[in-house]
Coordinates of C-alpha atoms and ligand atoms in Angstrom, one line a residue:
M5 CA 383.6 -25.4 2.4
H6 CA 382.7 -24.5 -1.2
L7 CA 379.7 -26.5 -2.2
T8 CA 376.5 -25.6 -4.1
L9 CA 372.9 -26.5 -3.6
R10 CA 373.0 -27.9 -7.1
Q11 CA 375.7 -30.3 -6.1
L12 CA 373.7 -31.4 -3.1
K13 CA 370.6 -31.9 -5.3
V14 CA 372.6 -34.0 -7.8
F15 CA 374.2 -36.0 -5.0
E16 CA 370.8 -36.7 -3.4
T17 CA 369.4 -38.0 -6.7
V18 CA 372.3 -40.3 -7.4
A19 CA 372.2 -41.6 -3.8
R20 CA 368.4 -42.3 -4.1
H21 CA 368.9 -44.3 -7.4
L22 CA 372.4 -45.6 -6.7
N23 CA 372.8 -45.2 -10.4
Y24 CA 374.3 -42.4 -12.4
T25 CA 372.3 -43.0 -15.6
R26 CA 368.9 -42.9 -13.9
A27 CA 369.9 -39.9 -11.8
A28 CA 371.0 -38.1 -15.0
R29 CA 367.6 -38.9 -16.6
E30 CA 365.7 -37.5 -13.7
L31 CA 367.8 -34.3 -13.7
F32 CA 367.8 -33.9 -17.4
L33 CA 371.6 -33.9 -17.4
T34 CA 374.2 -36.0 -19.2
Q35 CA 375.8 -38.7 -17.2
P36 CA 379.3 -37.1 -17.3
A37 CA 377.7 -33.9 -16.0
V38 CA 376.2 -35.8 -13.0
S39 CA 379.6 -37.5 -12.3
M40 CA 381.4 -34.2 -12.4
Q41 CA 379.0 -32.6 -9.9
V42 CA 379.4 -35.5 -7.5
R43 CA 383.2 -35.4 -7.9
Q44 CA 383.3 -31.6 -7.2
L45 CA 381.2 -32.2 -4.1
E46 CA 383.6 -34.9 -2.9
E47 CA 386.4 -32.5 -3.4
A48 CA 384.7 -29.8 -1.5
L49 CA 384.0 -32.1 1.4
G50 CA 387.3 -33.9 1.2
V51 CA 385.8 -37.4 1.3
P52 CA 384.5 -40.0 -1.2
L53 CA 380.7 -40.3 -1.1
F54 CA 380.3 -43.4 -3.2
E55 CA 382.3 -46.5 -3.7
Q56 CA 382.1 -49.0 -6.6
L57 CA 381.7 -52.6 -5.6
G58 CA 381.5 -54.8 -8.7
K59 CA 379.0 -53.1 -11.1
R60 CA 377.1 -51.3 -8.4
I61 CA 377.8 -48.1 -6.5
H62 CA 377.2 -47.8 -2.7
L63 CA 377.3 -44.9 -0.3
T64 CA 380.3 -44.7 1.9
E65 CA 379.8 -43.9 5.6
A66 CA 380.6 -40.2 4.9
G67 CA 378.1 -40.5 1.9
R68 CA 375.3 -41.6 4.3
E69 CA 376.0 -38.7 6.6
A70 CA 376.1 -36.3 3.8
L71 CA 372.8 -37.6 2.5
T72 CA 371.1 -37.0 5.8
Y73 CA 372.3 -33.4 5.8
A74 CA 371.5 -32.8 2.1
R75 CA 367.9 -33.9 2.7
A76 CA 367.6 -31.7 5.8
I77 CA 368.9 -28.7 3.9
H78 CA 366.4 -29.3 1.1
L79 CA 363.5 -29.7 3.5
Q80 CA 364.5 -26.4 5.2
L81 CA 364.6 -24.7 1.8
D82 CA 361.1 -26.0 0.9
E83 CA 359.8 -24.8 4.2
L84 CA 361.4 -21.3 3.6
E85 CA 359.7 -21.2 0.2
T86 CA 356.3 -22.1 1.7
V87 CA 356.7 -19.4 4.4
L88 CA 357.7 -16.8 1.8
N89 CA 354.9 -17.6 -0.5
H90 CA 352.5 -17.3 2.4
L91 CA 353.9 -13.9 3.3
K92 CA 353.8 -12.7 -0.3
G93 CA 350.2 -13.8 -0.5
L94 CA 349.4 -11.9 2.6
S95 CA 351.0 -8.6 1.8
G96 CA 348.5 -6.3 0.2
G97 CA 345.8 -8.9 1.0
R98 CA 342.4 -8.2 2.3
L99 CA 340.2 -10.0 4.8
R100 CA 336.5 -9.5 4.3
L101 CA 334.9 -10.6 7.5
S102 CA 331.2 -10.4 8.5
V103 CA 330.2 -11.1 12.0
A104 CA 327.0 -11.4 14.0
S105 CA 326.3 -8.3 16.0
T106 CA 326.8 -10.3 19.2
A107 CA 330.2 -11.6 18.1
N108 CA 331.4 -8.0 17.8
Y109 CA 331.9 -7.9 21.6
F110 CA 335.0 -10.1 21.3
I111 CA 336.0 -10.0 17.6
P112 CA 337.8 -6.6 17.7
A113 CA 340.3 -7.8 20.3
L114 CA 341.1 -10.8 18.1
L115 CA 341.4 -8.7 15.1
G116 CA 343.8 -6.4 16.9
E117 CA 346.1 -9.4 17.6
Y118 CA 345.7 -10.7 14.1
S119 CA 346.5 -7.3 12.7
R120 CA 349.7 -7.0 14.8
R121 CA 350.7 -10.4 13.4
Y122 CA 349.9 -9.6 9.8
P123 CA 350.1 -5.8 9.5
Q124 CA 350.1 -5.9 5.7
V125 CA 346.5 -7.2 5.6
T126 CA 343.6 -4.7 5.1
I127 CA 340.6 -5.7 7.2
S128 CA 337.0 -5.0 6.2
L129 CA 334.6 -5.9 9.0
E130 CA 330.8 -5.9 8.7
V131 CA 328.7 -6.3 11.8
T132 CA 325.2 -7.5 11.1
N133 CA 322.6 -10.0 12.3
R134 CA 322.2 -13.7 11.5
E135 CA 319.8 -13.2 8.6
T136 CA 322.1 -11.0 6.7
L137 CA 325.0 -13.3 7.3
L138 CA 323.0 -16.2 5.8
R139 CA 322.3 -14.1 2.7
Q140 CA 326.0 -13.1 2.4
L141 CA 327.0 -16.7 2.5
A142 CA 324.4 -17.7 0.0
E143 CA 325.5 -14.9 -2.4
N144 CA 329.2 -15.6 -1.7
T145 CA 329.9 -11.9 -1.1
V146 CA 332.2 -12.5 2.0
D147 CA 335.3 -14.5 2.8
L148 CA 334.5 -15.6 6.3
V149 CA 331.5 -15.3 8.6
I150 CA 331.4 -15.6 12.4
M151 CA 328.0 -16.7 13.6
G152 CA 326.2 -18.8 16.2
Q153 CA 325.0 -22.1 14.7
P154 CA 326.0 -22.8 11.1
P155 CA 323.2 -22.6 8.5
D156 CA 321.2 -25.6 7.4
G157 CA 320.7 -26.2 3.8
L158 CA 323.8 -24.5 2.5
D159 CA 327.0 -26.3 1.8
V160 CA 329.5 -24.7 4.2
E161 CA 332.6 -25.5 6.2
A162 CA 332.0 -24.5 9.8
H163 CA 334.4 -24.8 12.8
A164 CA 333.2 -24.2 16.4
F165 CA 335.8 -22.2 18.3
M166 CA 334.2 -20.7 21.4
E167 CA 331.3 -21.1 23.7
N168 CA 328.5 -18.6 23.6
R169 CA 326.4 -18.6 26.8
L170 CA 323.1 -17.0 26.8
V171 CA 321.9 -15.7 30.2
I172 CA 318.9 -13.8 31.6
V173 CA 319.7 -10.3 32.9
A174 CA 317.8 -8.0 35.3
T175 CA 318.5 -4.9 37.3
P176 CA 320.2 -5.5 40.7
N177 CA 317.0 -4.5 42.5
H178 CA 314.8 -6.9 40.6
P179 CA 312.7 -9.2 42.9
L180 CA 314.4 -12.3 41.4
A181 CA 317.9 -10.9 41.6
R182 CA 318.7 -12.5 45.0
E183 CA 317.0 -15.8 44.5
K184 CA 318.9 -19.0 43.8
R185 CA 318.0 -21.9 41.4
I186 CA 314.9 -20.2 40.2
P187 CA 312.6 -22.7 38.3
L188 CA 311.9 -21.6 34.7
T189 CA 308.2 -21.7 35.4
R190 CA 308.6 -18.6 37.5
L191 CA 309.2 -16.7 34.3
Q192 CA 305.8 -17.6 32.9
D193 CA 304.1 -14.4 31.6
T194 CA 307.2 -12.2 32.5
V195 CA 308.0 -9.4 30.2
F196 CA 311.2 -9.8 28.1
L197 CA 312.8 -7.3 25.8
V198 CA 313.7 -9.1 22.6
R199 CA 316.1 -8.7 19.7
E200 CA 314.8 -8.0 16.2
P201 CA 313.6 -10.8 13.9
G202 CA 316.6 -12.3 12.1
S203 CA 318.8 -12.2 15.2
G204 CA 320.3 -15.5 16.2
T205 CA 320.0 -14.6 19.9
R206 CA 316.3 -14.1 19.4
S207 CA 315.6 -17.4 17.6
A208 CA 317.6 -19.3 20.3
M209 CA 315.5 -17.6 23.0
E210 CA 312.3 -18.4 21.3
R211 CA 313.3 -22.1 20.7
F212 CA 314.4 -22.4 24.3
F213 CA 311.2 -21.1 25.9
S214 CA 308.9 -23.0 23.5
E215 CA 310.9 -26.3 24.2
H216 CA 310.4 -25.7 27.9
G217 CA 306.8 -24.8 27.6
V218 CA 307.2 -21.4 29.1
R219 CA 305.2 -18.5 27.7
I220 CA 306.7 -15.1 28.0
K221 CA 305.4 -11.6 27.2
T222 CA 307.2 -9.7 24.6
G223 CA 307.9 -6.2 25.6
M224 CA 310.1 -3.8 23.6
E225 CA 311.7 -5.2 20.4
A226 CA 315.2 -3.7 19.8
G227 CA 317.7 -4.0 17.0
S228 CA 320.8 -4.3 19.1
N229 CA 322.2 -5.8 22.3
E230 CA 323.0 -2.3 23.6
A231 CA 319.4 -1.3 23.3
I232 CA 318.2 -4.4 25.1
K233 CA 320.7 -3.7 28.0
Q234 CA 319.5 -0.1 28.2
G235 CA 315.9 -1.2 28.2
V236 CA 316.5 -3.7 31.0
Q237 CA 318.4 -1.1 33.1
A238 CA 315.4 1.3 32.6
G239 CA 313.2 -1.4 34.1
L240 CA 311.3 -2.3 30.9
G241 CA 311.6 -6.0 31.5
L242 CA 314.1 -8.9 31.5
G243 CA 316.6 -9.6 28.7
L244 CA 318.1 -12.8 27.4
L245 CA 321.6 -12.0 26.1
S246 CA 325.0 -13.5 25.3
R247 CA 327.2 -13.3 28.4
A248 CA 329.9 -11.8 26.1
T249 CA 327.8 -8.6 25.8
I250 CA 327.5 -7.7 29.5
D251 CA 331.0 -7.6 31.0
Q252 CA 330.9 -3.8 31.7
E253 CA 327.4 -3.8 33.1
L254 CA 328.2 -6.6 35.5
T255 CA 331.4 -4.9 36.6
L256 CA 329.6 -1.6 37.2
K257 CA 326.7 -3.5 38.9
R258 CA 324.1 -2.1 36.5
L259 CA 322.9 -5.6 35.6
V260 CA 322.9 -9.0 37.3
V261 CA 322.6 -12.5 35.8
L262 CA 319.6 -14.3 37.3
D263 CA 320.3 -17.7 38.7
I264 CA 317.8 -19.8 36.7
R265 CA 317.7 -23.5 36.5
D266 CA 318.3 -24.8 32.9
L267 CA 320.4 -21.7 32.1
P268 CA 322.7 -20.7 30.6
I269 CA 321.8 -21.8 27.1
I270 CA 325.1 -23.0 25.8
R271 CA 325.7 -22.2 22.1
H272 CA 328.9 -22.0 20.2
W273 CA 330.6 -19.5 17.8
Y274 CA 331.5 -20.8 14.4
V275 CA 333.9 -19.5 11.8
V276 CA 332.1 -20.4 8.5
H277 CA 332.7 -20.2 4.7
R278 CA 331.3 -21.8 1.7
R279 CA 332.7 -25.3 1.1
G280 CA 335.2 -25.3 -1.7
K281 CA 335.7 -21.5 -1.5
R282 CA 339.2 -20.5 -2.4
L283 CA 340.1 -18.5 0.6
S284 CA 342.7 -15.7 0.2
A285 CA 345.9 -16.1 2.1
A286 CA 344.6 -13.4 4.5
A287 CA 341.4 -15.2 5.1
Q288 CA 343.1 -18.6 5.5
A289 CA 345.5 -17.0 8.0
F290 CA 342.6 -15.5 10.0
K291 CA 340.7 -18.8 10.1
I292 CA 343.8 -20.7 11.4
F293 CA 344.6 -17.8 13.8
I294 CA 341.1 -17.7 15.4
L295 CA 340.9 -21.5 15.8
K296 CA 344.3 -21.6 17.4
E297 CA 344.0 -18.4 19.6
T298 CA 340.6 -19.2 21.0
H299 CA 341.5 -22.8 21.6
T300 CA 344.4 -21.7 23.7
A301 CA 342.3 -19.1 25.5
T302 CA 339.5 -21.6 26.2
R303 CA 341.9 -24.2 27.4
D304 CA 343.6 -21.7 29.8
M305 CA 340.2 -20.5 31.0
Q306 CA 339.0 -24.1 31.7
R307 CA 342.2 -24.9 33.5
S308 CA 341.9 -21.8 35.7
Q309 CA 338.2 -22.5 36.4
G310 CA 338.8 -26.2 36.8
K311 CA 335.4 -27.1 35.4
S312 CA 333.5 -27.3 32.1
A313 CA 329.9 -26.4 31.6
K314 CA 327.0 -28.6 30.9
S315 CA 326.1 -28.4 27.2
R316 CA 322.8 -27.4 25.8
R317 CA 322.5 -26.4 22.1
H318 CA 320.1 -23.9 20.7
Ligands
PGA27 P1 322.8 -12.1 16.8 O1 323.9 -13.3 17.1 O2 321.7 -12.3 17.7 O3 323.6 -10.9 17.0 O4 322.3 -12.3 15.3 C1 324.1 -14.4 16.3 C2 323.8 -15.7 17.0 O5 323.9 -15.7 18.2 O6 323.5 -16.6 16.3

């Protein structure tokens, strides 16, 4: 079958207008040129596509079939063009991502998968605390930010993609380690190790205790989750941390999560950018990727656990 995409395009236009003159006008062709293209297509297919009844032309049955396929072929070509443009935009592209220090416990695994999918993209990852993330968003120096709780007072687009549970951890030999359903009041005047000012975990912790009217004692202040975990293991006090940061310590039985009523604090992770920002193809692809991947993972997790948690935002 020797036909051309051009012939299909001309045929589709004539079929839409059921009029050669109007089709010719739309295609910037002469009317004889349009008729010739249609005739050549009819010859290639071996069937008439139009019939003349009085002054008007109509599609034949074969013409209606051919129209369905001509449209499908053009849709496929449009789709191919979109996909190729996307790929071209991604090759040599760069993703500038800034994440809260706590998010860095799960982001590298996601970046690994993203990078396998889009190997042409160069990734630059900065790991910092919430305060710096807010400044980077305000100064527009980053494509995407991963943070807990989107900023107030800044026009951003923020999509929640995963739960972030904050729990209280202690050493396995701590007196509270074996107790169940511990009331929060038992923590009154207990020493806690706290993250640095500017940390999202720290502000969520402060809000939580003040809302529940519990006063804690601040022990060591540390600039990272790792330092808090080390301090707790060394017996310097309790720690309130994201559950995402303590997988290894729980497996190795170096830390335990205390069973406290009103906990965990349930927050969420958000992928955030300034509203109206023209995201690069690489950044756009990452945003779609993270929303889709984590949605699937969360759904699978909930299915296997058969339950969903009570929600408490901080
Ligand atoms: P961070 O985490 O404590 O590492 O700043 C951010 C957040 O939980 O909001």
